DNA sequence: CTGAAAGCGCTAACAT
DNA sequence: ATGTTAGCGCTTTCAG
């Protein structure tokens, strides 16, 4: 109802019969100087009644801060990133920060993306989620002097990062398959280099070793982070191996979906002939056919921890944020069955 | 490479041996006062060399503008909205604006969402995409004095809106089905009130009339905008009608996906026994099984036109933006076949 | 054609 | 315990 006329600190101060500086002190809980309890209450009351909101521009100009964080996301259409964004947004808002979502499609071709966020948008810090190779990420990061934290990525020499335990996640997914009786299990890797790719590969291998299987190298295939990659990878698995796998672990939801598409195209029944378990979950996992059995990841938490940590660093309340979160467990749906030939 | 030291207008002015006011005039193409061609070139050259970017805070404080637009989105996980966002972001960036994406889940429970965007984030204008009922939307809009444009929504008394031609889209989808020979066609409506719901319903009816069919009311079912809604709607269609439809038009991708799930659960083969055509397309349309035949919508364009128009209004270069865009055509995939009983 | 100066809203060092 | 003041970076009268 109340027409939100721009109400400034000066308005509040006048109405409360104090100087702006006093009002500022009170409203910022400045402890360095005491102010009479009565005055304080009066100011707070007036500010509330007038629905005062500090102008982030004035405040930002003064403090050289914008109270906004940038989050760089590689795929807007991928629902998995929506969870990271939601987590980051919630945490940012809790601290009075806002979140600028930036769709950074290709760091290799556009290495100035972060620099733009710094120079043009003046965000105070960066939450970086990316699928790019290390060298491109490093190059883009080198162009900015902004504090940042990596989400779902760990690279040498960069300490601020929030990741999930990829090995544990892959182990969970693969174990689900071995538990069902599978022994010839394919692996759709995102990439076979770097922390993320390697961790998941190790989890996959360990789960196989635990049941006495030494994985055939031809079962491991690079599929990238798209449905097309998953589809190609699945075809490769179907065509190349003498001993066709009876089950597949997919590194991401999208590659699992792509694999499903390849399987449908070939008329391979899932899970009757080939089972699939995916690392990563999102609501659409329930919309594929069959509905995907997945490992649920703490994506929301990663986003919120990254934002929390970044804000702590900005406010000198923290020095680093380096976390590895455990997967949230297995979501049993319909893409896993016992192998035919057991 | 270049460490982006914060370079201010004063720095540029000093380096170019002019006053900040002159530099400001040149860099803003201020035509009200002429400045020597030589000085102008010198300033521009220096600004480029120093990689000068105006500080949006200083500029914003002075002009009471933030040069940022807010876009309110009801579902972050729904890939369809990603296209609107991308369009809006592109257009905003082209004009030097940035886009603040705000996930507004529930306007009914949180009618202050837009007001917050105005007061706390100080965006200059709002692009509003929502699935809420008119009255909640109106209530939330009434709380803010920001200029706004509705995307994918047209309601009485509000002129700024960018929509697609829902009737044409529904017609396209339904016609695809009648062309295949279907006559008993169900319709999963989002809602049966308001511009959007009604337009699509009309398109559906018209397509049926064109082949001499008067639609049975029991074929039309309200499914909302979620997969769950689509699933429920499909069950309803399957169970309630004496004359079960041989095909279904879904108002949205998500409701189509939900319908698919219901059909799979009942063991109904798609498209052999029941065909589906969906209004709305996104990349995941190719990941469902069967891959969905859809009507492609100008979602990206709607986002960019909305942003363009809003910025024009903010800069007094325009008064209103009111557009209805034609659907982008039918994407033929695998969810439509000829009916069994023809 | 260019410079000087005020002021947007806010905070913090410095008075009182 | 509270007020005064300067200044963050920018644009825009107003002078010259």
CSV table of C-alpha atoms in Angstrom, one decimal, chain A:
chain,number,residue,atom,x,y,z
A,1,UNK,CA,0.0,0.0,0.0
A,2,UNK,CA,2.5,2.5,1.2
A,3,UNK,CA,3.9,4.2,-1.8
A,4,UNK,CA,7.6,3.6,-1.4
A,5,UNK,CA,8.8,7.1,-1.8
A,6,UNK,CA,12.6,7.1,-1.6
A,7,UNK,CA,13.2,7.7,2.0
A,8,UNK,CA,16.8,8.6,2.9
A,9,UNK,CA,18.8,8.5,6.0
A,10,UNK,CA,18.5,12.2,6.3
A,11,UNK,CA,14.7,11.9,6.3
A,12,UNK,CA,14.9,9.5,9.2
A,13,UNK,CA,17.3,11.7,11.0
A,14,UNK,CA,15.2,14.7,10.7
A,15,UNK,CA,12.1,12.9,11.8
A,16,UNK,CA,13.9,11.5,14.8
A,17,UNK,CA,15.5,14.8,15.6
A,18,UNK,CA,19.1,13.7,15.4
A,19,UNK,CA,22.0,14.1,13.0
A,20,UNK,CA,22.4,11.7,10.1
A,21,UNK,CA,25.7,10.5,11.6
A,22,UNK,CA,23.9,9.3,14.7
A,23,UNK,CA,21.2,7.7,12.7
A,24,UNK,CA,23.8,6.0,10.6
A,25,UNK,CA,25.6,4.7,13.7
A,26,UNK,CA,22.4,3.3,15.2
A,27,UNK,CA,21.2,1.7,12.0
A,28,UNK,CA,24.6,0.1,11.4
A,29,UNK,CA,24.9,-1.1,15.0
A,30,UNK,CA,28.2,0.8,15.2
A,31,UNK,CA,29.7,-0.3,18.6
A,32,UNK,CA,32.7,2.0,18.5
A,33,UNK,CA,30.6,4.8,19.9
A,34,UNK,CA,27.8,4.5,22.4
A,35,UNK,CA,24.5,6.2,21.9
A,36,UNK,CA,21.8,6.7,24.4
A,37,UNK,CA,19.3,3.8,24.6
A,38,UNK,CA,16.4,6.2,24.2
A,39,UNK,CA,17.8,7.9,21.1
A,40,UNK,CA,18.6,4.5,19.6
A,41,UNK,CA,15.0,3.3,20.1
A,42,UNK,CA,13.6,6.4,18.7
A,43,UNK,CA,15.7,6.2,15.6
A,44,UNK,CA,14.9,2.5,15.1
A,45,UNK,CA,11.2,3.2,15.6
A,46,UNK,CA,11.2,6.0,13.1
A,47,UNK,CA,13.2,4.0,10.5
A,48,UNK,CA,10.8,1.2,10.8
A,49,UNK,CA,7.7,3.4,10.5
A,50,UNK,CA,9.2,5.1,7.5
A,51,UNK,CA,10.2,1.7,6.0
A,52,UNK,CA,13.7,3.0,5.6
A,53,UNK,CA,16.1,1.0,3.4
A,54,UNK,CA,19.6,2.2,3.0
A,55,UNK,CA,20.4,3.2,-0.6
A,56,UNK,CA,23.0,0.7,-1.7
A,57,UNK,CA,24.4,3.2,-4.1
A,58,UNK,CA,25.2,5.8,-1.5
A,59,UNK,CA,26.5,3.2,0.8
A,60,UNK,CA,28.4,1.4,-1.9
A,61,UNK,CA,30.0,4.6,-3.2
A,62,UNK,CA,31.2,5.5,0.3
A,63,UNK,CA,32.5,2.0,1.1
A,64,UNK,CA,33.6,1.0,-2.3
A,65,UNK,CA,31.4,-2.0,-2.1
A,66,UNK,CA,28.2,-2.9,-4.0
A,67,UNK,CA,27.0,-5.5,-1.6
A,68,UNK,CA,26.4,-7.7,-4.5
A,69,UNK,CA,28.0,-11.0,-5.5
A,70,UNK,CA,28.4,-12.3,-9.0
A,71,UNK,CA,27.8,-15.9,-9.8
A,72,UNK,CA,29.0,-17.3,-13.0
A,73,UNK,CA,27.1,-20.2,-14.4
A,74,UNK,CA,28.0,-22.2,-17.6
A,75,UNK,CA,24.6,-23.5,-18.5
A,76,UNK,CA,21.4,-21.7,-17.6
A,77,UNK,CA,19.2,-24.5,-19.1
A,78,UNK,CA,20.7,-27.2,-16.9
A,79,UNK,CA,18.5,-27.5,-13.8
A,80,UNK,CA,21.4,-28.7,-11.8
A,81,UNK,CA,22.9,-25.2,-11.7
A,82,UNK,CA,19.6,-23.8,-10.6
A,83,UNK,CA,20.1,-25.5,-7.2
A,84,UNK,CA,23.5,-23.9,-6.8
A,85,UNK,CA,22.0,-20.6,-7.6
A,86,UNK,CA,19.2,-21.0,-5.2
A,87,UNK,CA,21.5,-21.8,-2.4
A,88,UNK,CA,23.8,-18.9,-3.2
A,89,UNK,CA,20.9,-16.5,-3.5
A,90,UNK,CA,19.4,-17.5,-0.1
A,91,UNK,CA,22.7,-17.1,1.7
A,92,UNK,CA,23.4,-13.8,-0.1
A,93,UNK,CA,20.1,-12.4,0.8
A,94,UNK,CA,20.5,-13.4,4.4
A,95,UNK,CA,23.5,-11.1,4.6
A,96,UNK,CA,21.8,-8.3,2.7
A,97,UNK,CA,23.7,-9.0,-0.5
A,98,UNK,CA,22.2,-9.5,-3.9
A,99,UNK,CA,23.3,-12.0,-6.5
A,100,UNK,CA,24.0,-11.1,-10.0
A,101,UNK,CA,23.7,-14.2,-12.2
A,102,UNK,CA,26.0,-14.2,-15.1
A,103,UNK,CA,25.7,-16.8,-17.9
A,104,UNK,CA,29.3,-17.4,-19.0
A,105,UNK,CA,29.1,-19.7,-21.9
A,106,UNK,CA,32.7,-19.9,-23.1
A,107,UNK,CA,35.6,-18.7,-21.1
A,108,UNK,CA,38.0,-19.8,-23.8
A,109,UNK,CA,36.6,-17.4,-26.3
A,110,UNK,CA,35.6,-14.8,-23.8
A,111,UNK,CA,38.3,-14.6,-21.1
A,112,UNK,CA,37.2,-11.2,-20.1
A,113,UNK,CA,33.9,-12.3,-18.5
A,114,UNK,CA,35.0,-12.0,-14.9
A,115,UNK,CA,36.8,-8.7,-15.6
A,116,UNK,CA,33.6,-7.3,-16.9
A,117,UNK,CA,31.8,-8.4,-13.8
A,118,UNK,CA,34.4,-6.5,-11.8
A,119,UNK,CA,34.6,-3.4,-13.9
A,120,UNK,CA,31.1,-3.0,-15.2
A,121,UNK,CA,29.0,-4.5,-12.5
A,122,UNK,CA,31.3,-3.8,-9.6
A,123,UNK,CA,30.3,-7.0,-7.8
A,124,UNK,CA,32.3,-7.4,-4.5
A,125,UNK,CA,33.1,-11.0,-5.2
A,126,UNK,CA,32.7,-13.9,-7.5
A,127,UNK,CA,31.2,-17.4,-7.1
A,128,UNK,CA,32.5,-19.4,-10.0
A,129,UNK,CA,30.9,-22.5,-11.3
A,130,UNK,CA,32.3,-23.6,-14.6
A,131,UNK,CA,33.0,-26.6,-16.8
A,132,UNK,CA,35.9,-25.1,-18.6
A,133,UNK,CA,39.4,-26.6,-18.6
A,134,UNK,CA,41.7,-25.4,-15.9
A,135,UNK,CA,43.9,-23.3,-18.2
A,136,UNK,CA,41.0,-21.2,-19.5
A,137,UNK,CA,39.6,-20.8,-16.0
A,138,UNK,CA,43.0,-19.7,-14.7
A,139,UNK,CA,43.4,-17.2,-17.5
A,140,UNK,CA,40.0,-15.6,-16.9
A,141,UNK,CA,40.6,-15.5,-13.1
A,142,UNK,CA,44.0,-13.9,-13.7
A,143,UNK,CA,42.2,-10.9,-15.3
A,144,UNK,CA,40.4,-10.0,-12.1
A,145,UNK,CA,41.5,-9.0,-8.7
A,146,UNK,CA,38.1,-9.9,-7.1
A,147,UNK,CA,37.9,-12.3,-4.3
A,148,UNK,CA,36.3,-15.5,-5.5
A,149,UNK,CA,35.3,-19.0,-4.6
A,150,UNK,CA,35.0,-21.9,-6.9
A,151,UNK,CA,32.0,-24.1,-6.7
A,152,UNK,CA,32.2,-27.7,-7.8
A,153,UNK,CA,35.7,-27.3,-8.8
A,154,UNK,CA,39.1,-27.8,-7.2
A,155,UNK,CA,42.3,-26.8,-9.0
A,156,UNK,CA,45.9,-26.6,-7.9
A,157,UNK,CA,46.9,-23.5,-6.2
A,158,UNK,CA,43.4,-22.2,-5.5
A,159,UNK,CA,42.2,-22.7,-2.0
A,160,UNK,CA,38.7,-21.2,-2.0
A,161,UNK,CA,36.5,-23.9,-3.2
A,162,UNK,CA,33.4,-25.8,-2.3
A,163,UNK,CA,33.1,-29.2,-3.8
A,164,UNK,CA,31.3,-32.4,-3.1
A,165,UNK,CA,33.1,-35.7,-2.5
A,166,UNK,CA,33.2,-37.0,-6.1
A,167,UNK,CA,34.8,-40.2,-5.1
A,168,UNK,CA,32.2,-41.0,-2.5
A,169,UNK,CA,29.4,-40.0,-5.0
A,170,UNK,CA,30.8,-42.3,-7.8
A,171,UNK,CA,31.3,-45.0,-5.2
A,172,UNK,CA,27.6,-44.8,-4.1
A,173,UNK,CA,26.4,-44.9,-7.7
A,174,UNK,CA,28.7,-47.8,-8.7
A,175,UNK,CA,28.0,-49.7,-5.6
A,176,UNK,CA,24.3,-49.6,-6.3
A,177,UNK,CA,25.0,-51.3,-9.5
A,178,UNK,CA,27.4,-53.9,-8.1
A,179,UNK,CA,24.9,-54.6,-5.3
A,180,UNK,CA,22.3,-55.4,-8.0
A,181,UNK,CA,24.8,-57.9,-9.3
A,182,UNK,CA,26.4,-56.0,-12.2
A,183,UNK,CA,30.1,-56.6,-12.9
A,184,UNK,CA,30.7,-55.2,-16.3
A,185,UNK,CA,29.9,-51.5,-15.6
A,186,UNK,CA,30.7,-48.6,-18.0
A,187,UNK,CA,31.6,-45.2,-16.8
A,188,UNK,CA,30.6,-42.0,-18.6
A,189,UNK,CA,33.3,-39.6,-17.4
A,190,UNK,CA,32.9,-35.9,-17.7
A,191,UNK,CA,36.6,-35.4,-18.3
A,192,UNK,CA,39.5,-37.6,-17.4
A,193,UNK,CA,41.7,-34.9,-16.1
A,194,UNK,CA,41.6,-32.6,-13.1
A,195,UNK,CA,40.3,-33.1,-9.7
A,196,UNK,CA,36.6,-33.6,-10.5
A,197,UNK,CA,37.1,-36.2,-13.2
A,198,UNK,CA,39.7,-38.1,-11.4
A,199,UNK,CA,37.8,-38.3,-8.1
A,200,UNK,CA,34.8,-39.8,-9.7
A,201,UNK,CA,36.9,-42.2,-11.7
A,202,UNK,CA,38.5,-43.4,-8.5
A,203,UNK,CA,35.2,-43.9,-6.8
A,204,UNK,CA,34.0,-46.0,-9.7
A,205,UNK,CA,37.2,-48.1,-9.7
A,206,UNK,CA,37.1,-48.6,-6.0
A,207,UNK,CA,33.6,-49.9,-6.1
A,208,UNK,CA,34.5,-52.4,-8.8
A,209,UNK,CA,37.6,-53.5,-6.9
A,210,UNK,CA,35.5,-54.1,-3.8
A,211,UNK,CA,33.7,-56.8,-5.7
A,212,UNK,CA,36.9,-58.1,-7.2
A,213,UNK,CA,36.6,-56.7,-10.7
A,214,UNK,CA,39.4,-54.9,-12.4
A,215,UNK,CA,37.7,-52.4,-14.7
A,216,UNK,CA,38.3,-52.8,-18.4
A,217,UNK,CA,39.7,-49.6,-19.8
A,218,UNK,CA,37.3,-49.7,-22.7
A,219,UNK,CA,34.5,-49.3,-20.2
A,220,UNK,CA,35.6,-45.8,-19.4
A,221,UNK,CA,34.5,-43.1,-21.9
A,222,UNK,CA,34.7,-39.4,-21.9
A,223,UNK,CA,31.3,-37.8,-22.3
A,224,UNK,CA,31.6,-34.2,-21.3
A,225,UNK,CA,28.8,-32.4,-19.6
A,226,UNK,CA,26.0,-32.4,-22.2
A,227,UNK,CA,23.3,-34.8,-23.3
A,228,UNK,CA,25.0,-35.0,-26.7
A,229,UNK,CA,28.2,-36.1,-25.0
A,230,UNK,CA,26.4,-38.7,-23.0
A,231,UNK,CA,24.7,-40.0,-26.1
A,232,UNK,CA,28.0,-40.3,-28.0
A,233,UNK,CA,29.7,-41.9,-25.0
A,234,UNK,CA,26.9,-44.5,-24.7
A,235,UNK,CA,27.1,-45.3,-28.4
A,236,UNK,CA,30.8,-45.8,-28.0
A,237,UNK,CA,30.3,-48.1,-25.1
A,238,UNK,CA,27.7,-50.1,-27.1
A,239,UNK,CA,29.9,-50.4,-30.2
A,240,UNK,CA,33.4,-50.7,-29.0
A,241,UNK,CA,33.5,-53.2,-26.2
A,242,UNK,CA,33.7,-56.8,-27.1
A,243,UNK,CA,32.2,-57.4,-23.7
A,244,UNK,CA,29.3,-55.0,-23.6
A,245,UNK,CA,28.6,-53.5,-20.1
A,246,UNK,CA,25.3,-54.5,-18.4
A,247,UNK,CA,25.2,-51.2,-16.5
A,248,UNK,CA,26.5,-47.6,-16.8
A,249,UNK,CA,27.4,-44.9,-14.3
A,250,UNK,CA,26.9,-41.4,-15.6
A,251,UNK,CA,28.9,-38.5,-14.2
A,252,UNK,CA,26.1,-36.0,-14.7
A,253,UNK,CA,22.3,-35.9,-15.1
A,254,UNK,CA,22.6,-34.6,-18.6
A,255,UNK,CA,25.0,-37.3,-19.8
A,256,UNK,CA,22.7,-39.9,-18.2
A,257,UNK,CA,19.8,-38.4,-20.2
A,258,UNK,CA,21.9,-38.6,-23.3
A,259,UNK,CA,22.8,-42.2,-22.6
A,260,UNK,CA,19.1,-43.0,-22.2
A,261,UNK,CA,18.4,-41.5,-25.6
A,262,UNK,CA,21.1,-43.6,-27.3
A,263,UNK,CA,19.7,-46.7,-25.6
A,264,UNK,CA,16.2,-45.9,-26.7
A,265,UNK,CA,17.4,-45.3,-30.2
A,266,UNK,CA,19.0,-48.7,-30.3
A,267,UNK,CA,16.0,-50.3,-28.8
A,268,UNK,CA,17.9,-51.4,-25.7
A,269,UNK,CA,15.5,-51.8,-22.8
A,270,UNK,CA,16.4,-49.9,-19.6
A,271,UNK,CA,16.9,-51.2,-17.1
A,272,UNK,CA,16.1,-54.7,-18.3
A,273,UNK,CA,19.2,-55.0,-20.5
A,274,UNK,CA,21.3,-52.1,-19.3
A,275,UNK,CA,21.0,-50.3,-16.0
A,276,UNK,CA,21.9,-46.7,-15.4
A,277,UNK,CA,22.9,-44.8,-12.2
A,278,UNK,CA,23.7,-41.2,-12.4
A,279,UNK,CA,25.7,-38.8,-10.2
A,280,UNK,CA,23.7,-35.6,-9.7
A,281,UNK,CA,20.0,-35.3,-9.1
A,282,UNK,CA,17.4,-32.7,-10.1
A,283,UNK,CA,13.6,-32.7,-10.4
A,284,UNK,CA,13.8,-33.7,-14.1
A,285,UNK,CA,15.4,-37.0,-13.1
A,286,UNK,CA,11.9,-38.1,-12.4
A,287,UNK,CA,10.7,-37.1,-15.9
A,288,UNK,CA,13.0,-39.2,-17.9
A,289,UNK,CA,12.1,-42.7,-18.8
A,290,UNK,CA,12.8,-44.7,-17.0
A,291,UNK,CA,13.1,-42.4,-14.0
A,292,UNK,CA,16.7,-42.2,-13.1
A,293,UNK,CA,18.3,-43.7,-10.0
A,294,UNK,CA,20.7,-41.0,-8.9
A,295,UNK,CA,23.1,-39.8,-6.2
A,296,UNK,CA,21.8,-36.7,-4.7
A,297,UNK,CA,24.4,-34.0,-4.3
A,298,UNK,CA,24.5,-31.1,-1.9
A,299,UNK,CA,24.2,-28.5,-4.6
A,300,UNK,CA,22.0,-26.1,-2.7
A,301,UNK,CA,24.4,-26.3,0.2
A,302,UNK,CA,27.4,-25.8,-2.0
A,303,UNK,CA,25.9,-22.6,-3.3
A,304,UNK,CA,25.0,-21.3,0.1
A,305,UNK,CA,28.3,-22.2,1.7
A,306,UNK,CA,30.2,-20.6,-1.1
A,307,UNK,CA,28.2,-17.4,-0.7
A,308,UNK,CA,28.5,-17.4,3.1
A,309,UNK,CA,32.2,-18.0,2.9
A,310,UNK,CA,32.7,-15.4,0.3
A,311,UNK,CA,30.8,-12.8,2.3
A,312,UNK,CA,32.8,-13.7,5.4
A,313,UNK,CA,36.0,-13.1,3.5
A,314,UNK,CA,34.7,-9.8,2.2
A,315,UNK,CA,33.9,-8.8,5.8
A,316,UNK,CA,37.2,-10.0,7.1
A,317,UNK,CA,35.4,-12.5,9.3
A,318,UNK,CA,37.1,-15.3,7.4
A,319,UNK,CA,40.2,-16.0,5.5
A,320,UNK,CA,39.3,-19.0,3.3
A,321,UNK,CA,36.5,-21.3,2.4
A,322,UNK,CA,37.5,-24.8,1.5
A,323,UNK,CA,35.0,-27.5,1.9
A,324,UNK,CA,34.3,-30.9,0.6
A,325,UNK,CA,30.7,-32.0,1.2
A,326,UNK,CA,29.5,-35.6,1.3
A,327,UNK,CA,26.8,-36.7,-1.2
A,328,UNK,CA,23.3,-36.7,0.1
A,329,UNK,CA,22.6,-40.3,-0.7
A,330,UNK,CA,21.0,-42.4,-3.3
A,331,UNK,CA,17.7,-41.6,-4.8
A,332,UNK,CA,16.2,-45.0,-5.8
A,333,UNK,CA,14.1,-44.7,-8.9
A,334,UNK,CA,13.6,-47.1,-11.8
A,335,UNK,CA,16.8,-47.2,-13.9
A,336,UNK,CA,18.5,-50.0,-12.1
A,337,UNK,CA,17.7,-53.7,-12.2
A,338,UNK,CA,19.6,-57.0,-11.9
A,339,UNK,CA,21.6,-57.9,-14.9
A,340,UNK,CA,20.1,-60.4,-17.4
A,341,UNK,CA,23.0,-62.8,-17.5
A,342,UNK,CA,23.6,-63.5,-13.9
